[in-house]
Amino acid sequence: MNKTYSGLTSEEVRILTEQGEVNESENRLTRTKKEIFRKNILTWFNFINICLFAVVAVTGRFRNGLFMGTVLFNTCIGIFQELRAKKLLDQAYIMNASKTTVVRDGKEQEISPSEIVRGDLIVLDSGDQIPVDGEVLDGYIEVDESILTGESDHIGKEKDSSVSAGTVVTAGKAYIRADRIGKECTAAKIMAEAKKYKRAKSTLHADLEKLLKIVSFVIVPVTIGLYFFQKMVLDMVWYESALKTVAAAVGMIPEGLVVLTSIALAVSTMRLLSSRVLVQDLFSIESLARVDMLCLDKTGTLTQGKMETVAMEPLNGLSQTEAEKLIKSYFYNEEKPNATSAAIIRRYPAEEIYRKTEVLPFSSDRKYAACALEGKGSLWLGAPGFLFPDGCGLNEKISSYTSGGCRVLLLAASSQETCRSGILPSDLKPAALIVLKDVLRENAGEIMDYFKKQKVGLRVISGDDPATVSALAANAGIPGAEKYADMSKAGSDYDSLVDEYTVFGRVLPDQKKELIAALQRKGHCVAMTGDGVNDVPALKTADVSVAMASGAPAARDCANIVLLDSDFAVMPQIVDEGRRVINNITRASSMYLVKTVFSVLLSIYVVLFRQPYPFLPIHLTFISALGVGIPTFILQLEPSFERIRGRFLTGALRKAVPSSAAVFLIALFCLYLRSAASMDTERGYGVLVLLTGTAYLFTLWRVYTPLTKLRIAVIAVMVAAFFAGILLFPNTLSVRLAQEDLPVVLGSMAVIPFVILLNAKIYEAAAGKEEA
């Protein structure tokens, strides 16, 4: 591509932009401010709480509407935290967002894909995702069009060929003209899907959705039925029936759970961003915390991504001088050299000794590249096993290098003066071996030790020679690194391969994807790290994907998590952060679900056995604030790095149900006691609130065991606040304590922990599982 292009002028771009001839982009990492306010305010549960508060207001018993304070606090803190997270994430996303190179006013410049105008001259390079439909004006590229056709073949595109938005350049360089932009693109919808990251699979998100649907389905008919039942069957006055119904409804709503989850995830993304980690999908934090199998690409993970040429050995009588001339000519005018090319060029500076007449760019699928030199035939550079599938008699020599962790490229020569077809010439002969060495990360061993201790399985998947990768993996301390497979010969029984081998070399892009899928079929939660366009299929297949910011734009765009400094050493921190947030959300959820479960049980009991609902709204607001809302808010970001097992909802219910059953039994006991001891209403409420609060505080202790200094302090303060509230504000809470009730109350308080623990054993036996 020797032709000089001027592209559009700044004035032409301005006019086209004003006319709306600009490439529209609707991809956003975060919600708009308007959406944040709307999503936090206009929720189903907020609507129900407002309706319940209106009912309380009509009765005139405003102290029973204090639950709205919790609702308002949750809403405000949710908006505040999400706005903070949005500001930081948007800034990071702008800095990390993929850019498109265009020629304007005769100069190349990088712009956002959304700034492209019709007629723009776009420069495409390997790893770029094509942002518009257009026509190739000059150059040659190979394009992965699988997003359009479903076929994994890489299609060659040269002058006058058309290219489509959303497809990915896998090799070469070309200039294209932007013909169709925005929604005019032939595959606009597919492009939008291809350009954005694949959302991580989230058990937490799925279980929260399920829980909210169940509660939403139950709450409306139950509360309406409960009100008319108490008013008409039990003959209660309307305002008393209304307050009791509101209490039941407030009890069923886990009002702070969704907000707490959003806050915890938002704060987590901000903590990670401070460590130069961009989370493109909040729920991917959970997915990475659940990972039990990590698949690594060698470059940029085990190694620093920097290579050095350590030797060059001429073959078949070629002199050292002539070999160097061929290498220098081969790399002359190499634009954007990758790490391998850059390492060779540093040792043998590119020089036009022999003029290039044709170029075949490197492709991850064929594992070689080529160029034709005027009067010298063609040179082919790549993996020896792919240039000479039937062997070239150099296996012993190559093995002597690869066994030491070196990478070997073979330079081969042919008299054929064309190479663009990619078909290997029949007269191809080895010309020189080029030996390179990757620089292992200094802390690679420490990182691998962390994952071994966490019982996370490791697999290394690379396009390089398996012996080279195996040696590097062994030096990094990866268990089983000596078990390696050459995927150019290994066959297609991927399920057996992933069990038998730890290191995979000579892996094609589609093979990477199949290896990930095989591990998933084995029941693993799989994370994949990568930085090249050849990693994209595997990154999209993995449960959660991690890309280096220094890698190909297509890899960054499809990844759930981007390492902004391309530093793999932060991976343990990401996993720990994920475990912290999910473990703490699960604990908090257990506390929230106690109220939801026992409220449903009590509502059913009230209807079946013709009893009034035992609580007032103020009781549940008071108990919930000190037993759930305040302590879980304080403890949500404390260190908690235990490995996550099982489903979120199952784990939360395991701690919630025994306590819910205990509170249900407490309510039945208090109903009986009130009748047997002829207690007045407020005295009965006093016993009920004391015993229910005791159950909650013991559950708080049980859920947050093992205790830390912070947990002990929080629980102690909540216990003190609970008893102080009953003693100082009996009128507000509508409770009264009688001295003659103390023996029964104290005895019952002592029994409650044993009842909860017994319920837990019964629940575990019924569930058939051991407590996680």
mmCIF file of N, CA and C in Angstrom, residues 30-37 40 75-90 266 270:
data_model
loop_
_atom_site.group_PDB
_atom_site.id
_atom_site.type_symbol
_atom_site.label_atom_id
_atom_site.label_comp_id
_atom_site.label_asym_id
_atom_site.label_seq_id
_atom_site.Cartn_x
_atom_site.Cartn_y
_atom_site.Cartn_z
ATOM 1 N N THR A 30 -22.848 2.004 31.101
ATOM 2 C CA THR A 30 -23.668 2.315 32.262
ATOM 3 C C THR A 30 -24.988 2.944 31.825
ATOM 4 N N ARG A 31 -25.934 2.999 32.771
ATOM 5 C CA ARG A 31 -27.203 3.638 32.488
ATOM 6 C C ARG A 31 -27.051 5.149 32.555
ATOM 7 N N THR A 32 -27.957 5.863 31.904
ATOM 8 C CA THR A 32 -27.952 7.325 31.985
ATOM 9 C C THR A 32 -28.414 7.739 33.389
ATOM 10 N N LYS A 33 -28.178 9.016 33.734
ATOM 11 C CA LYS A 33 -28.612 9.504 35.040
ATOM 12 C C LYS A 33 -30.130 9.399 35.176
ATOM 13 N N LYS A 34 -30.828 9.703 34.090
ATOM 14 C CA LYS A 34 -32.285 9.608 34.113
ATOM 15 C C LYS A 34 -32.728 8.177 34.389
ATOM 16 N N GLU A 35 -32.048 7.211 33.751
ATOM 17 C CA GLU A 35 -32.391 5.806 33.963
ATOM 18 C C GLU A 35 -32.082 5.373 35.392
ATOM 19 N N ILE A 36 -30.974 5.873 35.948
ATOM 20 C CA ILE A 36 -30.609 5.520 37.320
ATOM 21 C C ILE A 36 -31.683 5.989 38.293
ATOM 22 N N PHE A 37 -32.138 7.243 38.145
ATOM 23 C CA PHE A 37 -33.194 7.746 39.016
ATOM 24 C C PHE A 37 -34.482 6.944 38.821
ATOM 25 N N ASN A 40 -34.291 3.315 40.229
ATOM 26 C CA ASN A 40 -34.241 3.232 41.690
ATOM 27 C C ASN A 40 -35.523 3.722 42.356
ATOM 28 N N THR A 75 -33.476 3.981 48.702
ATOM 29 C CA THR A 75 -33.546 4.588 47.366
ATOM 30 C C THR A 75 -32.454 5.628 47.167
ATOM 31 N N CYS A 76 -32.291 6.491 48.169
ATOM 32 C CA CYS A 76 -31.289 7.567 48.057
ATOM 33 C C CYS A 76 -29.869 7.016 48.001
ATOM 34 N N ILE A 77 -29.571 6.057 48.870
ATOM 35 C CA ILE A 77 -28.217 5.512 48.888
ATOM 36 C C ILE A 77 -27.944 4.721 47.615
ATOM 37 N N GLY A 78 -28.979 4.060 47.073
ATOM 38 C CA GLY A 78 -28.811 3.334 45.809
ATOM 39 C C GLY A 78 -28.491 4.281 44.669
ATOM 40 N N ILE A 79 -29.230 5.408 44.596
ATOM 41 C CA ILE A 79 -28.982 6.406 43.541
ATOM 42 C C ILE A 79 -27.588 7.005 43.695
ATOM 43 N N PHE A 80 -27.233 7.355 44.933
ATOM 44 C CA PHE A 80 -25.937 7.982 45.197
ATOM 45 C C PHE A 80 -24.781 7.073 44.776
ATOM 46 N N GLN A 81 -24.831 5.813 45.206
ATOM 47 C CA GLN A 81 -23.730 4.895 44.894
ATOM 48 C C GLN A 81 -23.660 4.597 43.402
ATOM 49 N N GLU A 82 -24.816 4.452 42.755
ATOM 50 C CA GLU A 82 -24.795 4.140 41.330
ATOM 51 C C GLU A 82 -24.295 5.332 40.511
ATOM 52 N N LEU A 83 -24.620 6.548 40.947
ATOM 53 C CA LEU A 83 -24.114 7.735 40.254
ATOM 54 C C LEU A 83 -22.595 7.843 40.412
ATOM 55 N N ARG A 84 -22.096 7.527 41.612
ATOM 56 C CA ARG A 84 -20.643 7.525 41.827
ATOM 57 C C ARG A 84 -19.970 6.505 40.924
ATOM 58 N N ALA A 85 -20.548 5.308 40.892
ATOM 59 C CA ALA A 85 -19.969 4.245 40.069
ATOM 60 C C ALA A 85 -20.024 4.629 38.593
ATOM 61 N N LYS A 86 -21.134 5.236 38.174
ATOM 62 C CA LYS A 86 -21.277 5.640 36.771
ATOM 63 C C LYS A 86 -20.190 6.628 36.362
ATOM 64 N N LYS A 87 -19.957 7.614 37.219
ATOM 65 C CA LYS A 87 -18.961 8.632 36.892
ATOM 66 C C LYS A 87 -17.585 8.012 36.681
ATOM 67 N N LEU A 88 -17.183 7.140 37.598
ATOM 68 C CA LEU A 88 -15.863 6.517 37.500
ATOM 69 C C LEU A 88 -15.779 5.547 36.327
ATOM 70 N N LEU A 89 -16.834 4.749 36.149
ATOM 71 C CA LEU A 89 -16.817 3.751 35.077
ATOM 72 C C LEU A 89 -16.845 4.414 33.705
ATOM 73 N N ASP A 90 -17.618 5.478 33.570
ATOM 74 C CA ASP A 90 -17.662 6.174 32.279
ATOM 75 C C ASP A 90 -16.309 6.772 31.924
ATOM 76 N N ALA A 266 -21.821 -2.139 42.949
ATOM 77 C CA ALA A 266 -21.307 -0.852 42.473
ATOM 78 C C ALA A 266 -20.038 -0.461 43.216
ATOM 79 N N MET A 270 -16.000 -0.016 41.899
ATOM 80 C CA MET A 270 -15.171 1.152 42.177
ATOM 81 C C MET A 270 -13.861 0.744 42.853
#
